[in-house]
Amino acid sequence: MDIDLMSNIIKLENELHFQKILKENNRVLLSISEEWCSPCRAMEGTLINTAFELEGKALVVKATVAVLPDLVKKLSIRTIPAYIIYKQGEVVEILYGIQPIKALTTFFC
């Protein structure tokens, strides 16, 4: 498991890794982004701050479309960045584009 210790964000390795995280954690914020995506890069700081805000409340994980292609297809994700909020393994909300920290944390507080 690749954890960015500076930001507390887990970088997903594959679909099985994500399924294990969902089973072990009741609250998960999944960020789908790509390096070439300007809005994704613009959201990096916000995502890092969100991970600190949610410490002890929810796990923040990050993946590219290539890491989770089946999930992206299943949820009909057509725009990135996408933020998928999970509670008890179920999708509660999907947010797209540039978001404030409040939008990313409100479902967990």
PDB file of N, CA and C in Angstrom:
ATOM      1  N   MET A   1       0.859  -1.175   0.000  1.00  0.00           N
ATOM      2  CA  MET A   1       0.000   0.000   0.000  1.00  0.00           C
ATOM      3  C   MET A   1       0.899   1.230   0.000  1.00  0.00           C
ATOM      4  N   ASP A   2       0.610   2.161  -0.887  1.00  0.00           N
ATOM      5  CA  ASP A   2       1.398   3.375  -1.022  1.00  0.00           C
ATOM      6  C   ASP A   2       0.666   4.508  -0.316  1.00  0.00           C
ATOM      7  N   ILE A   3       1.234   4.963   0.821  1.00  0.00           N
ATOM      8  CA  ILE A   3       0.639   6.064   1.575  1.00  0.00           C
ATOM      9  C   ILE A   3       1.582   7.251   1.493  1.00  0.00           C
ATOM     10  N   ASP A   4       1.045   8.388   1.082  1.00  0.00           N
ATOM     11  CA  ASP A   4       1.809   9.622   1.075  1.00  0.00           C
ATOM     12  C   ASP A   4       1.781  10.138   2.513  1.00  0.00           C
ATOM     13  N   LEU A   5       2.892   9.937   3.235  1.00  0.00           N
ATOM     14  CA  LEU A   5       2.935  10.280   4.652  1.00  0.00           C
ATOM     15  C   LEU A   5       2.771  11.774   4.899  1.00  0.00           C
ATOM     16  N   MET A   6       3.097  12.595   3.916  1.00  0.00           N
ATOM     17  CA  MET A   6       2.940  14.036   4.070  1.00  0.00           C
ATOM     18  C   MET A   6       1.469  14.451   4.007  1.00  0.00           C
ATOM     19  N   SER A   7       0.635  13.638   3.382  1.00  0.00           N
ATOM     20  CA  SER A   7      -0.756  14.054   3.189  1.00  0.00           C
ATOM     21  C   SER A   7      -1.794  13.072   3.726  1.00  0.00           C
ATOM     22  N   ASN A   8      -1.400  11.898   4.165  1.00  0.00           N
ATOM     23  CA  ASN A   8      -2.336  10.870   4.642  1.00  0.00           C
ATOM     24  C   ASN A   8      -3.267  10.353   3.546  1.00  0.00           C
ATOM     25  N   ILE A   9      -2.885  10.478   2.296  1.00  0.00           N
ATOM     26  CA  ILE A   9      -3.694   9.998   1.181  1.00  0.00           C
ATOM     27  C   ILE A   9      -3.126   8.664   0.713  1.00  0.00           C
ATOM     28  N   ILE A  10      -3.981   7.667   0.607  1.00  0.00           N
ATOM     29  CA  ILE A  10      -3.549   6.355   0.126  1.00  0.00           C
ATOM     30  C   ILE A  10      -3.697   6.326  -1.385  1.00  0.00           C
ATOM     31  N   LYS A  11      -2.642   5.956  -2.064  1.00  0.00           N
ATOM     32  CA  LYS A  11      -2.678   5.826  -3.516  1.00  0.00           C
ATOM     33  C   LYS A  11      -2.965   4.373  -3.858  1.00  0.00           C
ATOM     34  N   LEU A  12      -4.075   4.159  -4.521  1.00  0.00           N
ATOM     35  CA  LEU A  12      -4.516   2.794  -4.830  1.00  0.00           C
ATOM     36  C   LEU A  12      -3.637   2.140  -5.886  1.00  0.00           C
ATOM     37  N   GLU A  13      -3.434   0.835  -5.698  1.00  0.00           N
ATOM     38  CA  GLU A  13      -2.616   0.051  -6.610  1.00  0.00           C
ATOM     39  C   GLU A  13      -3.457  -0.684  -7.648  1.00  0.00           C
ATOM     40  N   ASN A  14      -4.658  -1.120  -7.224  1.00  0.00           N
ATOM     41  CA  ASN A  14      -5.527  -1.885  -8.122  1.00  0.00           C
ATOM     42  C   ASN A  14      -6.923  -1.998  -7.510  1.00  0.00           C
ATOM     43  N   GLU A  15      -7.816  -2.615  -8.246  1.00  0.00           N
ATOM     44  CA  GLU A  15      -9.211  -2.764  -7.817  1.00  0.00           C
ATOM     45  C   GLU A  15      -9.329  -3.593  -6.534  1.00  0.00           C
ATOM     46  N   LEU A  16      -8.548  -4.657  -6.413  1.00  0.00           N
ATOM     47  CA  LEU A  16      -8.594  -5.492  -5.201  1.00  0.00           C
ATOM     48  C   LEU A  16      -8.185  -4.699  -3.971  1.00  0.00           C
ATOM     49  N   HIS A  17      -7.181  -3.867  -4.124  1.00  0.00           N
ATOM     50  CA  HIS A  17      -6.727  -3.002  -3.032  1.00  0.00           C
ATOM     51  C   HIS A  17      -7.881  -2.100  -2.578  1.00  0.00           C
ATOM     52  N   PHE A  18      -8.617  -1.542  -3.534  1.00  0.00           N
ATOM     53  CA  PHE A  18      -9.739  -0.668  -3.207  1.00  0.00           C
ATOM     54  C   PHE A  18     -10.855  -1.444  -2.509  1.00  0.00           C
ATOM     55  N   GLN A  19     -11.174  -2.629  -2.991  1.00  0.00           N
ATOM     56  CA  GLN A  19     -12.224  -3.441  -2.367  1.00  0.00           C
ATOM     57  C   GLN A  19     -11.864  -3.775  -0.918  1.00  0.00           C
ATOM     58  N   LYS A  20     -10.601  -4.051  -0.673  1.00  0.00           N
ATOM     59  CA  LYS A  20     -10.149  -4.339   0.696  1.00  0.00           C
ATOM     60  C   LYS A  20     -10.321  -3.105   1.586  1.00  0.00           C
ATOM     61  N   ILE A  21      -9.970  -1.934   1.060  1.00  0.00           N
ATOM     62  CA  ILE A  21     -10.127  -0.695   1.819  1.00  0.00           C
ATOM     63  C   ILE A  21     -11.598  -0.450   2.143  1.00  0.00           C
ATOM     64  N   LEU A  22     -12.484  -0.660   1.171  1.00  0.00           N
ATOM     65  CA  LEU A  22     -13.916  -0.457   1.416  1.00  0.00           C
ATOM     66  C   LEU A  22     -14.455  -1.400   2.486  1.00  0.00           C
ATOM     67  N   LYS A  23     -13.963  -2.638   2.507  1.00  0.00           N
ATOM     68  CA  LYS A  23     -14.421  -3.603   3.516  1.00  0.00           C
ATOM     69  C   LYS A  23     -13.930  -3.252   4.914  1.00  0.00           C
ATOM     70  N   GLU A  24     -12.745  -2.663   4.984  1.00  0.00           N
ATOM     71  CA  GLU A  24     -12.118  -2.382   6.277  1.00  0.00           C
ATOM     72  C   GLU A  24     -12.444  -0.998   6.837  1.00  0.00           C
ATOM     73  N   ASN A  25     -13.052  -0.126   6.033  1.00  0.00           N
ATOM     74  CA  ASN A  25     -13.316   1.247   6.462  1.00  0.00           C
ATOM     75  C   ASN A  25     -14.759   1.641   6.136  1.00  0.00           C
ATOM     76  N   ASN A  26     -15.449   2.192   7.123  1.00  0.00           N
ATOM     77  CA  ASN A  26     -16.849   2.575   6.935  1.00  0.00           C
ATOM     78  C   ASN A  26     -17.026   3.827   6.091  1.00  0.00           C
ATOM     79  N   ARG A  27     -16.045   4.704   6.131  1.00  0.00           N
ATOM     80  CA  ARG A  27     -16.147   5.988   5.429  1.00  0.00           C
ATOM     81  C   ARG A  27     -14.909   6.198   4.569  1.00  0.00           C
ATOM     82  N   VAL A  28     -15.149   6.383   3.281  1.00  0.00           N
ATOM     83  CA  VAL A  28     -14.040   6.536   2.330  1.00  0.00           C
ATOM     84  C   VAL A  28     -14.365   7.638   1.334  1.00  0.00           C
ATOM     85  N   LEU A  29     -13.389   8.496   1.093  1.00  0.00           N
ATOM     86  CA  LEU A  29     -13.470   9.483   0.023  1.00  0.00           C
ATOM     87  C   LEU A  29     -12.481   9.055  -1.050  1.00  0.00           C
ATOM     88  N   LEU A  30     -12.988   8.714  -2.218  1.00  0.00           N
ATOM     89  CA  LEU A  30     -12.158   8.282  -3.339  1.00  0.00           C
ATOM     90  C   LEU A  30     -12.036   9.414  -4.341  1.00  0.00           C
ATOM     91  N   SER A  31     -10.803   9.774  -4.644  1.00  0.00           N
ATOM     92  CA  SER A  31     -10.521  10.788  -5.655  1.00  0.00           C
ATOM     93  C   SER A  31     -10.036  10.084  -6.917  1.00  0.00           C
ATOM     94  N   ILE A  32     -10.704  10.353  -8.040  1.00  0.00           N
ATOM     95  CA  ILE A  32     -10.266   9.834  -9.336  1.00  0.00           C
ATOM     96  C   ILE A  32      -9.687  11.020 -10.097  1.00  0.00           C
ATOM     97  N   SER A  33      -8.413  10.931 -10.456  1.00  0.00           N
ATOM     98  CA  SER A  33      -7.768  12.031 -11.156  1.00  0.00           C
ATOM     99  C   SER A  33      -6.643  11.510 -12.043  1.00  0.00           C
ATOM    100  N   GLU A  34      -6.058  12.411 -12.805  1.00  0.00           N
ATOM    101  CA  GLU A  34      -4.943  12.088 -13.692  1.00  0.00           C
ATOM    102  C   GLU A  34      -3.911  13.204 -13.608  1.00  0.00           C
ATOM    103  N   GLU A  35      -2.652  12.858 -13.832  1.00  0.00           N
ATOM    104  CA  GLU A  35      -1.562  13.837 -13.796  1.00  0.00           C
ATOM    105  C   GLU A  35      -1.720  14.919 -14.860  1.00  0.00           C
ATOM    106  N   TRP A  36      -2.228  14.586 -16.031  1.00  0.00           N
ATOM    107  CA  TRP A  36      -2.339  15.536 -17.143  1.00  0.00           C
ATOM    108  C   TRP A  36      -3.508  16.495 -17.012  1.00  0.00           C
ATOM    109  N   CYS A  37      -4.366  16.270 -16.035  1.00  0.00           N
ATOM    110  CA  CYS A  37      -5.606  17.035 -15.852  1.00  0.00           C
ATOM    111  C   CYS A  37      -5.338  18.293 -15.013  1.00  0.00           C
ATOM    112  N   SER A  38      -5.507  19.468 -15.612  1.00  0.00           N
ATOM    113  CA  SER A  38      -5.251  20.735 -14.898  1.00  0.00           C
ATOM    114  C   SER A  38      -6.137  20.921 -13.668  1.00  0.00           C
ATOM    115  N   PRO A  39      -7.462  20.691 -13.751  1.00  0.00           N
ATOM    116  CA  PRO A  39      -8.279  20.820 -12.535  1.00  0.00           C
ATOM    117  C   PRO A  39      -7.875  19.812 -11.451  1.00  0.00           C
ATOM    118  N   CYS A  40      -7.437  18.622 -11.870  1.00  0.00           N
ATOM    119  CA  CYS A  40      -6.979  17.612 -10.898  1.00  0.00           C
ATOM    120  C   CYS A  40      -5.759  18.133 -10.150  1.00  0.00           C
ATOM    121  N   ARG A  41      -4.827  18.701 -10.893  1.00  0.00           N
ATOM    122  CA  ARG A  41      -3.617  19.256 -10.265  1.00  0.00           C
ATOM    123  C   ARG A  41      -3.975  20.426  -9.356  1.00  0.00           C
ATOM    124  N   ALA A  42      -4.927  21.246  -9.790  1.00  0.00           N
ATOM    125  CA  ALA A  42      -5.350  22.388  -8.979  1.00  0.00           C
ATOM    126  C   ALA A  42      -5.975  21.931  -7.661  1.00  0.00           C
ATOM    127  N   MET A  43      -6.581  20.756  -7.638  1.00  0.00           N
ATOM    128  CA  MET A  43      -7.246  20.226  -6.447  1.00  0.00           C
ATOM    129  C   MET A  43      -6.302  19.497  -5.499  1.00  0.00           C
ATOM    130  N   GLU A  44      -5.057  19.294  -5.872  1.00  0.00           N
ATOM    131  CA  GLU A  44      -4.120  18.541  -5.016  1.00  0.00           C
ATOM    132  C   GLU A  44      -4.032  19.109  -3.610  1.00  0.00           C
ATOM    133  N   GLY A  45      -3.834  20.424  -3.495  1.00  0.00           N
ATOM    134  CA  GLY A  45      -3.738  21.051  -2.174  1.00  0.00           C
ATOM    135  C   GLY A  45      -5.009  20.887  -1.368  1.00  0.00           C
ATOM    136  N   THR A  46      -6.134  21.041  -2.022  1.00  0.00           N
ATOM    137  CA  THR A  46      -7.431  20.881  -1.353  1.00  0.00           C
ATOM    138  C   THR A  46      -7.606  19.440  -0.872  1.00  0.00           C
ATOM    139  N   LEU A  47      -7.197  18.483  -1.692  1.00  0.00           N
ATOM    140  CA  LEU A  47      -7.318  17.079  -1.305  1.00  0.00           C
ATOM    141  C   LEU A  47      -6.424  16.765  -0.104  1.00  0.00           C
ATOM    142  N   ILE A  48      -5.232  17.315  -0.099  1.00  0.00           N
ATOM    143  CA  ILE A  48      -4.316  17.120   1.035  1.00  0.00           C
ATOM    144  C   ILE A  48      -4.938  17.699   2.307  1.00  0.00           C
ATOM    145  N   ASN A  49      -5.453  18.918   2.219  1.00  0.00           N
ATOM    146  CA  ASN A  49      -6.100  19.536   3.385  1.00  0.00           C
ATOM    147  C   ASN A  49      -7.336  18.754   3.822  1.00  0.00           C
ATOM    148  N   THR A  50      -8.073  18.224   2.859  1.00  0.00           N
ATOM    149  CA  THR A  50      -9.251  17.408   3.161  1.00  0.00           C
ATOM    150  C   THR A  50      -8.845  16.160   3.939  1.00  0.00           C
ATOM    151  N   ALA A  51      -7.747  15.528   3.530  1.00  0.00           N
ATOM    152  CA  ALA A  51      -7.264  14.329   4.227  1.00  0.00           C
ATOM    153  C   ALA A  51      -6.949  14.644   5.686  1.00  0.00           C
ATOM    154  N   PHE A  52      -6.359  15.797   5.956  1.00  0.00           N
ATOM    155  CA  PHE A  52      -6.080  16.188   7.337  1.00  0.00           C
ATOM    156  C   PHE A  52      -7.371  16.488   8.101  1.00  0.00           C
ATOM    157  N   GLU A  53      -8.319  17.150   7.443  1.00  0.00           N
ATOM    158  CA  GLU A  53      -9.608  17.445   8.071  1.00  0.00           C
ATOM    159  C   GLU A  53     -10.361  16.168   8.442  1.00  0.00           C
ATOM    160  N   LEU A  54     -10.233  15.147   7.607  1.00  0.00           N
ATOM    161  CA  LEU A  54     -10.988  13.900   7.804  1.00  0.00           C
ATOM    162  C   LEU A  54     -10.236  12.845   8.614  1.00  0.00           C
ATOM    163  N   GLU A  55      -9.048  13.175   9.069  1.00  0.00           N
ATOM    164  CA  GLU A  55      -8.270  12.202   9.843  1.00  0.00           C
ATOM    165  C   GLU A  55      -9.081  11.721  11.040  1.00  0.00           C
ATOM    166  N   GLY A  56      -9.221  10.403  11.137  1.00  0.00           N
ATOM    167  CA  GLY A  56     -10.008   9.799  12.213  1.00  0.00           C
ATOM    168  C   GLY A  56     -11.498   9.712  11.898  1.00  0.00           C
ATOM    169  N   LYS A  57     -11.933  10.350  10.813  1.00  0.00           N
ATOM    170  CA  LYS A  57     -13.353  10.338  10.426  1.00  0.00           C
ATOM    171  C   LYS A  57     -13.587   9.542   9.155  1.00  0.00           C
ATOM    172  N   ALA A  58     -12.650   9.644   8.225  1.00  0.00           N
ATOM    173  CA  ALA A  58     -12.780   8.950   6.938  1.00  0.00           C
ATOM    174  C   ALA A  58     -11.395   8.760   6.334  1.00  0.00           C
ATOM    175  N   LEU A  59     -11.286   7.773   5.478  1.00  0.00           N
ATOM    176  CA  LEU A  59     -10.043   7.495   4.774  1.00  0.00           C
ATOM    177  C   LEU A  59     -10.105   8.151   3.396  1.00  0.00           C
ATOM    178  N   VAL A  60      -9.037   8.847   3.016  1.00  0.00           N
ATOM    179  CA  VAL A  60      -8.963   9.481   1.706  1.00  0.00           C
ATOM    180  C   VAL A  60      -8.033   8.650   0.832  1.00  0.00           C
ATOM    181  N   VAL A  61      -8.554   8.220  -0.308  1.00  0.00           N
ATOM    182  CA  VAL A  61      -7.780   7.408  -1.245  1.00  0.00           C
ATOM    183  C   VAL A  61      -7.831   8.052  -2.622  1.00  0.00           C
ATOM    184  N   LYS A  62      -6.801   7.766  -3.412  1.00  0.00           N
ATOM    185  CA  LYS A  62      -6.665   8.396  -4.717  1.00  0.00           C
ATOM    186  C   LYS A  62      -6.308   7.339  -5.753  1.00  0.00           C
ATOM    187  N   ALA A  63      -6.872   7.479  -6.943  1.00  0.00           N
ATOM    188  CA  ALA A  63      -6.571   6.537  -8.021  1.00  0.00           C
ATOM    189  C   ALA A  63      -6.703   7.235  -9.366  1.00  0.00           C
ATOM    190  N   THR A  64      -6.104   6.633 -10.362  1.00  0.00           N
ATOM    191  CA  THR A  64      -6.293   7.098 -11.729  1.00  0.00           C
ATOM    192  C   THR A  64      -7.382   6.249 -12.376  1.00  0.00           C
ATOM    193  N   VAL A  65      -7.849   6.708 -13.506  1.00  0.00           N
ATOM    194  CA  VAL A  65      -8.857   5.955 -14.255  1.00  0.00           C
ATOM    195  C   VAL A  65      -8.306   4.574 -14.613  1.00  0.00           C
ATOM    196  N   ALA A  66      -7.023   4.506 -14.944  1.00  0.00           N
ATOM    197  CA  ALA A  66      -6.401   3.236 -15.337  1.00  0.00           C
ATOM    198  C   ALA A  66      -6.374   2.219 -14.200  1.00  0.00           C
ATOM    199  N   VAL A  67      -6.328   2.676 -12.960  1.00  0.00           N
ATOM    200  CA  VAL A  67      -6.296   1.772 -11.804  1.00  0.00           C
ATOM    201  C   VAL A  67      -7.681   1.185 -11.528  1.00  0.00           C
ATOM    202  N   LEU A  68      -8.729   1.957 -11.752  1.00  0.00           N
ATOM    203  CA  LEU A  68     -10.097   1.512 -11.444  1.00  0.00           C
ATOM    204  C   LEU A  68     -11.022   1.624 -12.663  1.00  0.00           C
ATOM    205  N   PRO A  69     -10.655   1.051 -13.798  1.00  0.00           N
ATOM    206  CA  PRO A  69     -11.485   1.224 -15.005  1.00  0.00           C
ATOM    207  C   PRO A  69     -12.896   0.656 -14.872  1.00  0.00           C
ATOM    208  N   ASP A  70     -13.059  -0.471 -14.196  1.00  0.00           N
ATOM    209  CA  ASP A  70     -14.391  -1.069 -14.044  1.00  0.00           C
ATOM    210  C   ASP A  70     -15.302  -0.203 -13.184  1.00  0.00           C
ATOM    211  N   LEU A  71     -14.756   0.353 -12.117  1.00  0.00           N
ATOM    212  CA  LEU A  71     -15.537   1.226 -11.246  1.00  0.00           C
ATOM    213  C   LEU A  71     -15.929   2.509 -11.988  1.00  0.00           C
ATOM    214  N   VAL A  72     -14.994   3.075 -12.721  1.00  0.00           N
ATOM    215  CA  VAL A  72     -15.268   4.291 -13.495  1.00  0.00           C
ATOM    216  C   VAL A  72     -16.409   4.037 -14.487  1.00  0.00           C
ATOM    217  N   LYS A  73     -16.371   2.886 -15.128  1.00  0.00           N
ATOM    218  CA  LYS A  73     -17.427   2.528 -16.083  1.00  0.00           C
ATOM    219  C   LYS A  73     -18.753   2.293 -15.363  1.00  0.00           C
ATOM    220  N   LYS A  74     -18.713   1.543 -14.266  1.00  0.00           N
ATOM    221  CA  LYS A  74     -19.928   1.217 -13.516  1.00  0.00           C
ATOM    222  C   LYS A  74     -20.640   2.477 -13.022  1.00  0.00           C
ATOM    223  N   LEU A  75     -19.867   3.465 -12.563  1.00  0.00           N
ATOM    224  CA  LEU A  75     -20.445   4.693 -12.021  1.00  0.00           C
ATOM    225  C   LEU A  75     -20.648   5.766 -13.095  1.00  0.00           C
ATOM    226  N   SER A  76     -20.333   5.427 -14.338  1.00  0.00           N
ATOM    227  CA  SER A  76     -20.472   6.361 -15.468  1.00  0.00           C
ATOM    228  C   SER A  76     -19.724   7.673 -15.246  1.00  0.00           C
ATOM    229  N   ILE A  77     -18.522   7.561 -14.726  1.00  0.00           N
ATOM    230  CA  ILE A  77     -17.684   8.740 -14.507  1.00  0.00           C
ATOM    231  C   ILE A  77     -17.152   9.191 -15.867  1.00  0.00           C
ATOM    232  N   ARG A  78     -17.478  10.403 -16.250  1.00  0.00           N
ATOM    233  CA  ARG A  78     -17.061  10.925 -17.549  1.00  0.00           C
ATOM    234  C   ARG A  78     -16.204  12.185 -17.422  1.00  0.00           C
ATOM    235  N   THR A  79     -16.102  12.694 -16.210  1.00  0.00           N
ATOM    236  CA  THR A  79     -15.353  13.924 -15.948  1.00  0.00           C
ATOM    237  C   THR A  79     -14.448  13.703 -14.745  1.00  0.00           C
ATOM    238  N   ILE A  80     -13.243  14.245 -14.835  1.00  0.00           N
ATOM    239  CA  ILE A  80     -12.343  14.227 -13.685  1.00  0.00           C
ATOM    240  C   ILE A  80     -11.895  15.656 -13.408  1.00  0.00           C
ATOM    241  N   PRO A  81     -11.569  15.947 -12.181  1.00  0.00           N
ATOM    242  CA  PRO A  81     -11.563  15.044 -11.044  1.00  0.00           C
ATOM    243  C   PRO A  81     -12.983  14.668 -10.603  1.00  0.00           C
ATOM    244  N   ALA A  82     -13.076  13.468 -10.074  1.00  0.00           N
ATOM    245  CA  ALA A  82     -14.327  12.973  -9.504  1.00  0.00           C
ATOM    246  C   ALA A  82     -14.049  12.549  -8.065  1.00  0.00           C
ATOM    247  N   TYR A  83     -14.969  12.841  -7.189  1.00  0.00           N
ATOM    248  CA  TYR A  83     -14.835  12.498  -5.772  1.00  0.00           C
ATOM    249  C   TYR A  83     -16.040  11.662  -5.379  1.00  0.00           C
ATOM    250  N   ILE A  84     -15.778  10.426  -4.998  1.00  0.00           N
ATOM    251  CA  ILE A  84     -16.847   9.488  -4.689  1.00  0.00           C
ATOM    252  C   ILE A  84     -16.855   9.254  -3.179  1.00  0.00           C
ATOM    253  N   ILE A  85     -17.985   9.539  -2.563  1.00  0.00           N
ATOM    254  CA  ILE A  85     -18.126   9.400  -1.120  1.00  0.00           C
ATOM    255  C   ILE A  85     -18.815   8.080  -0.820  1.00  0.00           C
ATOM    256  N   TYR A  86     -18.146   7.266   0.005  1.00  0.00           N
ATOM    257  CA  TYR A  86     -18.672   5.960   0.403  1.00  0.00           C
ATOM    258  C   TYR A  86     -18.955   5.948   1.900  1.00  0.00           C
ATOM    259  N   LYS A  87     -20.077   5.347   2.252  1.00  0.00           N
ATOM    260  CA  LYS A  87     -20.383   5.035   3.651  1.00  0.00           C
ATOM    261  C   LYS A  87     -20.851   3.595   3.687  1.00  0.00           C
ATOM    262  N   GLN A  88     -20.254   2.806   4.554  1.00  0.00           N
ATOM    263  CA  GLN A  88     -20.537   1.373   4.668  1.00  0.00           C
ATOM    264  C   GLN A  88     -20.454   0.676   3.309  1.00  0.00           C
ATOM    265  N   GLY A  89     -19.500   1.070   2.496  1.00  0.00           N
ATOM    266  CA  GLY A  89     -19.260   0.423   1.216  1.00  0.00           C
ATOM    267  C   GLY A  89     -20.182   0.832   0.092  1.00  0.00           C
ATOM    268  N   GLU A  90     -21.107   1.747   0.367  1.00  0.00           N
ATOM    269  CA  GLU A  90     -22.074   2.194  -0.640  1.00  0.00           C
ATOM    270  C   GLU A  90     -21.784   3.635  -1.072  1.00  0.00           C
ATOM    271  N   VAL A  91     -21.985   3.917  -2.344  1.00  0.00           N
ATOM    272  CA  VAL A  91     -21.812   5.273  -2.849  1.00  0.00           C
ATOM    273  C   VAL A  91     -22.936   6.151  -2.316  1.00  0.00           C
ATOM    274  N   VAL A  92     -22.550   7.254  -1.679  1.00  0.00           N
ATOM    275  CA  VAL A  92     -23.510   8.202  -1.129  1.00  0.00           C
ATOM    276  C   VAL A  92     -23.647   9.410  -2.059  1.00  0.00           C
ATOM    277  N   GLU A  93     -22.533   9.815  -2.654  1.00  0.00           N
ATOM    278  CA  GLU A  93     -22.529  11.011  -3.494  1.00  0.00           C
ATOM    279  C   GLU A  93     -21.315  10.972  -4.414  1.00  0.00           C
ATOM    280  N   ILE A  94     -21.448  11.607  -5.573  1.00  0.00           N
ATOM    281  CA  ILE A  94     -20.321  11.796  -6.482  1.00  0.00           C
ATOM    282  C   ILE A  94     -20.268  13.277  -6.819  1.00  0.00           C
ATOM    283  N   LEU A  95     -19.103  13.879  -6.602  1.00  0.00           N
ATOM    284  CA  LEU A  95     -18.869  15.281  -6.924  1.00  0.00           C
ATOM    285  C   LEU A  95     -17.848  15.357  -8.052  1.00  0.00           C
ATOM    286  N   TYR A  96     -17.977  16.376  -8.891  1.00  0.00           N
ATOM    287  CA  TYR A  96     -17.070  16.530 -10.026  1.00  0.00           C
ATOM    288  C   TYR A  96     -16.429  17.909 -10.033  1.00  0.00           C
ATOM    289  N   GLY A  97     -15.232  17.975 -10.594  1.00  0.00           N
ATOM    290  CA  GLY A  97     -14.567  19.258 -10.809  1.00  0.00           C
ATOM    291  C   GLY A  97     -13.966  19.840  -9.552  1.00  0.00           C
ATOM    292  N   ILE A  98     -13.657  21.107  -9.628  1.00  0.00           N
ATOM    293  CA  ILE A  98     -13.041  21.806  -8.499  1.00  0.00           C
ATOM    294  C   ILE A  98     -14.094  22.001  -7.407  1.00  0.00           C
ATOM    295  N   GLN A  99     -13.741  21.559  -6.206  1.00  0.00           N
ATOM    296  CA  GLN A  99     -14.656  21.590  -5.061  1.00  0.00           C
ATOM    297  C   GLN A  99     -13.957  22.234  -3.863  1.00  0.00           C
ATOM    298  N   PRO A 100     -14.706  22.928  -3.015  1.00  0.00           N
ATOM    299  CA  PRO A 100     -14.122  23.433  -1.774  1.00  0.00           C
ATOM    300  C   PRO A 100     -14.003  22.295  -0.755  1.00  0.00           C
ATOM    301  N   ILE A 101     -13.151  22.483   0.216  1.00  0.00           N
ATOM    302  CA  ILE A 101     -12.964  21.466   1.259  1.00  0.00           C
ATOM    303  C   ILE A 101     -14.301  21.122   1.913  1.00  0.00           C
ATOM    304  N   LYS A 102     -15.108  22.122   2.173  1.00  0.00           N
ATOM    305  CA  LYS A 102     -16.412  21.896   2.829  1.00  0.00           C
ATOM    306  C   LYS A 102     -17.262  20.887   2.076  1.00  0.00           C
ATOM    307  N   ALA A 103     -17.255  20.956   0.750  1.00  0.00           N
ATOM    308  CA  ALA A 103     -18.049  20.013  -0.050  1.00  0.00           C
ATOM    309  C   ALA A 103     -17.524  18.593   0.104  1.00  0.00           C
ATOM    310  N   LEU A 104     -16.210  18.441   0.237  1.00  0.00           N
ATOM    311  CA  LEU A 104     -15.605  17.115   0.348  1.00  0.00           C
ATOM    312  C   LEU A 104     -15.712  16.520   1.750  1.00  0.00           C
ATOM    313  N   THR A 105     -15.873  17.376   2.747  1.00  0.00           N
ATOM    314  CA  THR A 105     -15.894  16.888   4.140  1.00  0.00           C
ATOM    315  C   THR A 105     -17.298  16.810   4.735  1.00  0.00           C
ATOM    316  N   THR A 106     -18.255  17.525   4.183  1.00  0.00           N
ATOM    317  CA  THR A 106     -19.571  17.648   4.790  1.00  0.00           C
ATOM    318  C   THR A 106     -20.281  16.314   5.012  1.00  0.00           C
ATOM    319  N   PHE A 107     -20.032  15.323   4.178  1.00  0.00           N
ATOM    320  CA  PHE A 107     -20.697  14.023   4.316  1.00  0.00           C
ATOM    321  C   PHE A 107     -20.116  13.195   5.467  1.00  0.00           C
ATOM    322  N   PHE A 108     -18.975  13.601   5.995  1.00  0.00           N
ATOM    323  CA  PHE A 108     -18.298  12.811   7.010  1.00  0.00           C
ATOM    324  C   PHE A 108     -18.320  13.475   8.389  1.00  0.00           C
ATOM    325  N   CYS A 109     -18.745  14.718   8.475  1.00  0.00           N
ATOM    326  CA  CYS A 109     -18.705  15.439   9.752  1.00  0.00           C
ATOM    327  C   CYS A 109     -20.048  15.447  10.441  1.00  0.00           C
TER     328      CYS A 109
END
